[in-house]
CSV table of C-alpha atoms in Angstrom, one decimal:
chain,number,residue,atom,x,y,z
I,12,MET,CA,38.5,46.8,-10.7
I,13,ALA,CA,36.8,46.2,-14.0
I,14,ALA,CA,38.7,43.0,-14.5
I,15,ARG,CA,37.7,41.8,-11.0
I,16,ARG,CA,34.0,42.4,-11.8
I,17,ARG,CA,34.3,40.4,-15.1
I,18,THR,CA,35.9,37.6,-13.1
I,19,LEU,CA,33.1,37.5,-10.6
I,20,ARG,CA,30.5,37.5,-13.3
I,21,ILE,CA,32.2,34.6,-15.1
I,22,LEU,CA,32.5,32.6,-11.8
I,23,THR,CA,28.9,33.2,-11.0
I,24,GLY,CA,27.7,32.1,-14.4
I,25,ALA,CA,29.8,28.9,-14.2
I,26,ALA,CA,28.3,28.1,-10.8
I,27,ALA,CA,24.8,28.5,-12.1
I,28,VAL,CA,25.5,26.2,-15.1
I,29,CYS,CA,27.0,23.5,-12.8
I,30,SER,CA,24.0,23.8,-10.5
I,31,ALA,CA,21.6,23.3,-13.4
I,32,LEU,CA,23.5,20.2,-14.6
I,33,VAL,CA,23.5,18.3,-11.3
I,34,PRO,CA,20.5,16.0,-11.2
I,35,THR,CA,18.7,15.7,-7.9
I,36,ALA,CA,18.2,12.1,-7.0
I,37,LEU,CA,16.9,12.4,-3.4
I,38,VAL,CA,13.8,14.5,-2.9
I,39,PRO,CA,12.4,15.1,0.6
I,40,THR,CA,9.0,13.7,1.0
I,41,ALA,CA,7.2,15.6,3.8
I,42,TRP,CA,3.7,15.3,2.3
I,43,SER,CA,4.5,17.1,-1.0
I,44,ARG,CA,4.8,15.7,-4.4
I,45,PRO,CA,8.4,15.8,-5.9
I,46,VAL,CA,9.1,18.5,-8.4
I,47,PRO,CA,11.2,17.3,-11.4
I,48,PRO,CA,14.1,19.3,-12.9
I,49,PRO,CA,13.4,21.2,-16.1
I,50,ALA,CA,12.6,19.1,-19.1
I,51,ASP,CA,15.8,19.9,-21.0
I,52,VAL,CA,18.0,18.9,-18.1
I,53,ARG,CA,16.0,15.8,-17.4
I,54,ALA,CA,16.2,14.7,-21.1
I,55,GLU,CA,19.9,15.1,-21.2
I,56,ALA,CA,20.5,13.5,-17.8
I,57,ALA,CA,18.2,10.5,-18.4
I,58,THR,CA,20.3,7.5,-17.7
I,59,ALA,CA,17.8,5.2,-16.2
I,60,GLY,CA,14.7,3.4,-17.6
I,61,THR,CA,13.1,3.1,-21.0
I,62,ALA,CA,9.8,4.2,-22.5
I,63,THR,CA,7.5,2.4,-24.9
I,64,ALA,CA,4.6,4.1,-26.7
I,65,THR,CA,1.1,2.7,-26.8
I,66,ALA,CA,-2.1,3.2,-28.8
I,67,GLY,CA,-0.3,5.2,-31.4
I,68,THR,CA,-0.7,8.4,-29.4
I,69,ALA,CA,3.0,8.9,-28.7
I,70,THR,CA,6.4,7.7,-29.7
I,71,ALA,CA,9.0,7.0,-27.1
I,72,GLU,CA,12.6,8.1,-26.7
I,73,GLU,CA,14.6,5.5,-24.8
I,74,PRO,CA,17.3,6.7,-22.4
I,75,ALA,CA,20.1,4.3,-21.4
I,76,ALA,CA,19.2,1.9,-18.6
I,77,GLY,CA,20.6,2.7,-15.2
I,78,THR,CA,19.9,2.5,-11.5
I,79,ALA,CA,19.1,5.2,-9.0
I,80,VAL,CA,20.3,4.8,-5.4
I,81,ALA,CA,18.9,6.6,-2.4
I,82,GLY,CA,21.4,9.3,-1.4
I,83,ALA,CA,23.4,8.9,-4.6
I,84,PRO,CA,23.2,10.2,-8.2
I,85,VAL,CA,21.8,8.1,-11.1
I,86,ALA,CA,24.5,5.6,-12.2
I,87,ASP,CA,24.9,2.7,-14.5
I,88,GLY,CA,24.4,0.2,-11.7
I,89,PRO,CA,24.1,-0.1,-7.9
I,90,VAL,CA,26.6,2.0,-6.1
I,91,ALA,CA,28.7,-0.1,-3.7
I,92,GLY,CA,28.8,1.3,-0.2
I,93,ALA,CA,26.0,3.8,-0.8
I,94,PRO,CA,24.9,5.4,2.4
I,95,ALA,CA,21.6,4.2,3.9
I,96,ALA,CA,18.6,6.5,3.6
I,97,ASP,CA,18.3,8.7,6.7
I,98,GLY,CA,14.6,8.8,7.5
I,99,PRO,CA,11.7,9.0,5.1
I,100,ALA,CA,12.7,10.1,1.6
I,101,THR,CA,11.6,10.0,-2.0
I,102,LEU,CA,13.9,8.7,-4.8
I,103,CYS,CA,13.3,9.7,-8.4
I,104,ALA,CA,14.9,8.4,-11.6
I,105,PRO,CA,14.3,9.4,-15.3
I,106,ALA,CA,12.0,6.8,-16.8
I,107,GLY,CA,11.3,7.8,-20.4
I,108,VAL,CA,10.4,10.5,-22.9
I,109,LEU,CA,7.0,10.3,-24.7
I,110,ARG,CA,6.6,12.1,-28.0
I,111,GLY,CA,3.5,12.9,-30.0
I,112,ALA,CA,2.9,13.1,-33.7
I,113,GLY,CA,2.7,16.9,-33.5
I,114,GLY,CA,6.0,17.3,-31.6
I,115,GLU,CA,4.4,17.2,-28.2
I,116,ARG,CA,6.8,15.9,-25.6
I,117,ALA,CA,6.6,14.6,-22.0
I,118,VAL,CA,9.6,13.8,-19.9
I,119,VAL,CA,8.6,11.3,-17.2
I,120,SER,CA,10.2,10.2,-14.0
I,121,VAL,CA,9.3,7.4,-11.6
I,122,CYS,CA,9.5,8.2,-7.9
I,123,ALA,CA,9.2,5.9,-4.9
I,124,GLY,CA,9.1,6.8,-1.2
I,125,SER,CA,10.7,4.7,1.5
I,126,GLY,CA,11.4,4.9,5.2
I,127,THR,CA,7.7,4.6,6.2
I,128,PRO,CA,5.4,1.5,6.3
I,129,VAL,CA,4.3,2.2,2.7
I,130,MET,CA,6.1,2.6,-0.6
I,131,ALA,CA,4.5,5.5,-2.4
I,132,VAL,CA,5.0,5.6,-6.2
I,133,SER,CA,4.3,8.5,-8.5
I,134,ALA,CA,5.3,9.5,-12.0
I,135,PRO,CA,5.9,13.3,-12.3
I,136,ALA,CA,6.4,14.7,-15.8
I,137,SER,CA,7.2,17.9,-17.6
I,138,CYS,CA,5.4,18.8,-20.8
I,139,ARG,CA,6.3,20.8,-23.9
I,140,ARG,CA,4.6,21.6,-27.2
I,141,PRO,CA,6.5,23.1,-30.1
I,142,GLY,CA,5.7,26.6,-31.3
I,143,THR,CA,4.4,27.9,-28.0
I,144,SER,CA,5.9,29.6,-25.0
I,145,VAL,CA,3.2,28.3,-22.6
I,146,ARG,CA,4.6,26.8,-19.4
I,147,TYR,CA,2.5,23.6,-19.1
I,148,ALA,CA,1.7,21.8,-15.9
I,149,CYS,CA,1.5,18.0,-16.2
I,150,LEU,CA,-1.2,15.7,-14.9
I,151,THR,CA,0.0,12.0,-14.7
I,152,SER,CA,-2.3,9.1,-14.1
I,153,GLY,CA,-2.1,5.3,-14.7
I,154,SER,CA,-0.8,2.2,-13.0
I,155,TRP,CA,2.5,0.7,-11.8
I,156,THR,CA,4.2,-2.6,-11.1
I,157,ALA,CA,7.3,-3.1,-9.0
I,158,ARG,CA,9.5,-6.2,-9.4
I,159,ARG,CA,12.4,-7.3,-7.2
I,160,ASP,CA,14.7,-10.1,-8.4
I,161,GLY,CA,12.2,-10.8,-11.1
I,162,ALA,CA,9.2,-11.3,-8.8
I,163,THR,CA,6.3,-8.8,-8.6
I,164,VAL,CA,6.2,-7.5,-5.1
I,165,ALA,CA,3.8,-4.5,-5.4
I,166,SER,CA,1.4,-2.8,-7.8
I,167,GLY,CA,-1.2,-0.1,-7.8
I,168,THR,CA,-2.5,3.1,-9.4
I,169,LEU,CA,-0.6,6.3,-10.0
I,170,PRO,CA,-0.1,8.0,-7.7
I,171,GLY,CA,-0.5,5.3,-5.0
I,172,SER,CA,1.1,3.3,-2.3
I,173,GLN,CA,1.5,-0.3,-1.1
I,174,PRO,CA,3.2,-1.8,2.0
I,175,TYR,CA,6.9,-1.2,1.7
I,176,PRO,CA,8.6,-4.6,0.9
I,177,GLY,CA,12.0,-3.5,2.3
I,178,PRO,CA,15.3,-2.5,0.9
I,179,GLY,CA,16.4,-3.7,-2.5
I,180,THR,CA,16.5,-2.8,-6.2
I,181,TYR,CA,13.1,-2.4,-7.8
I,182,ASP,CA,12.4,-2.5,-11.5
I,183,ILE,CA,9.3,-0.3,-11.8
I,184,THR,CA,7.1,-0.3,-14.9
I,185,ALA,CA,4.4,2.4,-15.2
I,186,SER,CA,1.7,2.8,-17.8
I,187,VAL,CA,1.1,6.5,-17.9
I,188,HIS,CA,-1.4,9.0,-19.3
I,189,VAL,CA,0.2,12.5,-19.4
I,190,ARG,CA,-2.1,15.5,-19.9
I,191,SER,CA,-1.2,19.2,-19.7
I,192,THR,CA,-2.8,22.2,-18.1
I,193,PRO,CA,-3.7,24.2,-20.2
I,194,SER,CA,-4.5,21.6,-22.8
I,195,GLY,CA,-2.1,20.9,-25.6
I,196,VAL,CA,-0.3,17.7,-24.6
I,197,ASP,CA,-2.1,14.4,-24.3
I,198,LEU,CA,0.2,11.3,-24.4
I,199,ARG,CA,0.1,7.7,-23.3
I,200,GLY,CA,3.0,5.3,-22.9
I,201,THR,CA,4.9,2.8,-20.8
I,202,VAL,CA,8.0,3.9,-18.9
I,203,ARG,CA,10.5,2.0,-16.8
I,204,ALA,CA,13.1,2.8,-14.1
I,205,SER,CA,15.3,1.0,-11.7
I,206,LEU,CA,15.3,2.3,-8.1
I,207,THR,CA,17.5,1.1,-5.2
I,208,LEU,CA,15.9,1.8,-1.9
I,209,THR,CA,18.0,1.4,1.2
I,210,ALA,CA,15.6,2.3,4.1
I,211,PRO,CA,15.0,-0.7,6.4
I,212,LYS,CA,11.5,-2.2,6.6
I,213,GLN,CA,9.8,-1.0,9.7
I,214,ARG,CA,8.7,-3.6,12.2
I,215,PRO,CA,4.9,-3.8,12.3
I,216,THR,CA,3.4,-2.2,15.4
I,217,HIS,CA,0.1,-4.0,15.2
I,218,ARG,CA,-1.1,-7.4,13.8
I,219,VAL,CA,-4.4,-9.4,13.4
I,220,GLU,CA,-4.8,-13.1,13.6
I,221,VAL,CA,-7.8,-15.4,13.2
I,222,ASP,CA,-8.5,-19.0,14.1
I,223,ARG,CA,-9.6,-20.2,10.6
I,224,LEU,CA,-9.3,-19.1,7.0
I,225,THR,CA,-12.2,-20.8,5.2
I,226,LEU,CA,-16.0,-20.6,5.3
I,227,ARG,CA,-18.6,-22.9,3.7
I,228,PRO,CA,-21.9,-21.8,2.0
I,229,GLY,CA,-25.1,-22.5,4.0
I,230,THR,CA,-23.3,-22.5,7.3
I,231,THR,CA,-22.9,-20.2,10.3
I,232,THR,CA,-19.3,-20.0,11.6
I,233,THR,CA,-17.8,-18.4,14.7
I,234,LEU,CA,-14.5,-16.6,14.0
I,235,THR,CA,-12.2,-15.6,16.8
I,236,TYR,CA,-9.9,-12.7,16.0
I,237,ARG,CA,-6.9,-11.7,18.1
I,238,VAL,CA,-5.6,-8.1,17.7
I,239,TYR,CA,-2.1,-7.4,18.9
I,240,ARG,CA,-0.2,-4.2,19.6
I,241,ASP,CA,3.5,-5.0,19.6
I,242,SER,CA,5.0,-1.5,20.0
I,243,GLU,CA,5.5,0.6,23.1
I,244,GLN,CA,4.7,3.6,20.9
I,245,GLY,CA,1.2,4.9,20.6
I,246,ASP,CA,-1.7,4.0,22.8
I,247,GLY,CA,-4.3,1.3,23.2
I,248,SER,CA,-6.9,2.7,20.8
I,249,ALA,CA,-7.7,1.0,17.5
I,250,ARG,CA,-10.7,0.5,15.1
I,251,PHE,CA,-11.2,-3.0,13.9
I,252,GLY,CA,-13.5,-3.7,10.9
I,253,LEU,CA,-14.8,-6.7,9.1
I,254,ILE,CA,-16.8,-6.7,5.8
I,255,GLY,CA,-18.3,-9.4,3.6
I,256,GLU,CA,-19.6,-9.2,0.0
I,257,GLU,CA,-22.9,-7.3,0.0
I,258,ALA,CA,-24.5,-9.2,-2.9
I,259,SER,CA,-23.9,-12.6,-1.4
I,260,GLY,CA,-26.4,-12.2,1.4
I,261,VAL,CA,-23.7,-12.8,4.1
I,262,ARG,CA,-24.5,-11.6,7.6
I,263,ILE,CA,-22.0,-10.8,10.3
I,264,SER,CA,-23.0,-10.4,14.0
I,265,THR,CA,-21.4,-10.3,17.4
I,266,ALA,CA,-22.4,-10.0,21.0
I,267,ASP,CA,-19.3,-8.0,21.8
I,268,ALA,CA,-20.3,-4.6,23.3
I,269,ARG,CA,-17.3,-2.9,21.6
I,270,CYS,CA,-18.7,-3.8,18.1
I,271,VAL,CA,-21.7,-2.6,16.0
I,272,ASN,CA,-23.1,-3.1,12.6
I,273,PRO,CA,-22.5,0.3,10.9
I,274,LEU,CA,-25.4,2.7,10.8
I,275,VAL,CA,-26.4,3.9,7.3
I,276,GLY,CA,-28.9,6.4,5.9
I,277,ARG,CA,-30.0,9.8,7.0
I,278,ALA,CA,-31.4,10.5,10.4
I,279,PRO,CA,-33.7,9.2,11.9
I,280,SER,CA,-32.9,6.0,9.9
I,281,ARG,CA,-31.8,3.1,12.1
I,282,ASP,CA,-30.8,0.9,9.2
I,283,ARG,CA,-27.5,-1.0,9.6
I,284,LEU,CA,-25.2,-3.0,7.4
I,285,GLY,CA,-25.7,-6.6,8.1
I,286,TYR,CA,-22.6,-7.7,6.2
I,287,ALA,CA,-20.1,-5.5,8.2
I,288,VAL,CA,-19.0,-5.0,11.8
I,289,ASP,CA,-17.0,-2.2,13.3
I,290,CYS,CA,-15.3,-2.5,16.7
I,291,ALA,CA,-13.8,0.3,18.8
I,292,LEU,CA,-10.9,-1.2,20.8
I,293,THR,CA,-9.4,0.9,23.7
I,294,ASP,CA,-7.3,-1.5,25.8
I,295,LEU,CA,-4.6,-2.8,23.4
I,296,GLN,CA,-1.2,-3.2,25.2
I,297,PRO,CA,2.0,-5.0,24.4
I,298,GLY,CA,1.5,-8.4,26.1
I,299,ARG,CA,-2.3,-7.9,26.2
I,300,ALA,CA,-4.2,-8.7,23.0
I,301,ALA,CA,-7.8,-8.0,22.3
I,302,THR,CA,-10.1,-10.9,21.4
I,303,VAL,CA,-13.1,-10.3,19.1
I,304,ARG,CA,-15.6,-13.1,18.3
I,305,VAL,CA,-18.1,-12.8,15.4
I,306,LYS,CA,-20.6,-15.1,13.7
I,307,VAL,CA,-20.7,-15.3,10.0
I,308,ARG,CA,-23.8,-16.7,8.4
I,309,LEU,CA,-23.6,-17.6,4.7
I,310,SER,CA,-26.4,-18.3,2.3
I,311,SER,CA,-26.1,-20.7,-0.6
I,312,ALA,CA,-23.6,-18.2,-2.1
I,313,CYS,CA,-20.0,-17.8,-1.1
I,314,SER,CA,-18.5,-14.7,0.4
I,315,THR,CA,-15.0,-13.7,1.5
I,316,VAL,CA,-14.6,-11.7,4.7
I,317,VAL,CA,-11.8,-9.1,4.8
I,318,SER,CA,-10.6,-7.3,7.8
I,319,LYS,CA,-8.5,-4.2,8.6
I,320,LEU,CA,-7.2,-2.4,11.7
I,321,GLY,CA,-6.8,1.4,12.0
I,322,TYR,CA,-4.6,2.6,14.9
I,323,TRP,CA,-3.2,5.8,16.4
I,324,MET,CA,0.4,6.6,17.0
I,325,PRO,CA,0.2,10.0,18.8
I,326,ARG,CA,2.8,12.7,18.1
I,327,GLY,CA,1.6,15.7,20.0
I,328,GLN,CA,-1.1,17.5,18.1
I,329,ALA,CA,0.0,16.4,14.6
I,330,LEU,CA,-3.0,15.5,12.4
I,331,TYR,CA,-1.8,12.4,10.5
I,332,THR,CA,-0.4,10.1,13.2
I,333,GLY,CA,-2.2,6.8,12.5
I,334,GLY,CA,-1.8,3.8,10.3
I,335,MET,CA,-3.7,0.9,8.8
I,336,VAL,CA,-3.0,-2.8,8.9
I,337,GLU,CA,-4.5,-5.4,6.6
I,338,GLY,CA,-6.0,-8.3,8.5
I,339,PRO,CA,-6.5,-11.9,7.3
I,340,THR,CA,-8.9,-12.6,4.4
I,341,ILE,CA,-11.3,-15.4,5.1
I,342,GLY,CA,-12.0,-17.4,1.9
I,343,CYS,CA,-15.0,-19.5,1.0
I,344,SER,CA,-15.3,-22.9,-0.7
C-alpha cells in the first residue's frame, strides 16, 4: 500500500510539471484581458518575437523568432493545416523580455483578438524585481503596428483595436511602457511577435456612401449620404453623425427632421454645435437605404468632414450588442 501511495504521488507531480510547461496559445476573449503564464515559464517558452530596449531604461533579451497560430502552440513557422479559429478568440505569443539596470525584469507578450469586426491588440506582461518576494501586477501602455506581407494594415494604442483586416500572418511591433503595482519596475522597450489569425473577416452589416469627396473653401455644398443595412440581423435603428473641424468655422445644416445639431451646455442652455449633425435613423432595411442630405458651408479656411454610423444588433437583453462603422471622409482643397 505504501508503494502504491508513492507511485500516485510521483504521477501527480509529473502531471503538474507537464501542465506547467505547456504554453497556452489560445485564450478565450469574452470581455476579459488575457492572463499570461508565470514569468519563468514564459521566459523559457519564448520562441516568438524579439525585444529592443529604448531610452536606456532597460536592456532586452531576444527570444528566437517564431509564429503563433490560432488553435496551435507556438512554432518556428506557420503550421500547415492548422484548424480555423472557432468563434471569437484571443491569440498570444511571447514578444520579448525587458531588463533594467537594477535587475528588474518584465516578460511581455503580444495578443490579438479575431473573429469579431475588430482586431483588439494588447501587451500583457509579468514583472519581477530581484531581492523581493512581492508579487507585482503589471501595467502596460504604449502603441502598436501590425504588418502583413510587409505592408502596414493597422496601428493604434495599447490596449486598442482597429477593424479586423482578415486572416493572415501579422508581424506586430509594440513600443511598451511597463510599470508595476506596487512600484518597483519601470521599463520601456520595443517588442515584436508574429501571430497567424485564421478567423474569416466578417461581412459588413452596414455601410455609408456619399455623392462627392471634396469641398472647396468659401463655398456651400450639398452632400447626399446613403446609409445601407445589408444584414438580416438586427433592426432598422442607427445613429448617423457628421462633424467638421471646429476651428475652421465650418457650418453643417440640414432640413431633415431626423437630424439635429447637437445640444451643448447645461440646462436651460439652447446652444448647439454648428459644425456637427446627429441623425436618428429608424427605418433601415435590407433593400431600403436611408438618404440624408446636408449643407456644408465653408469659410475661407478648409475643413474635412468625417462621418460614422452606430447601429444595434439585438441579442436579447445583452448590454453590448452594437457596432460602429466609419463613413467616408470628405476632404477639402
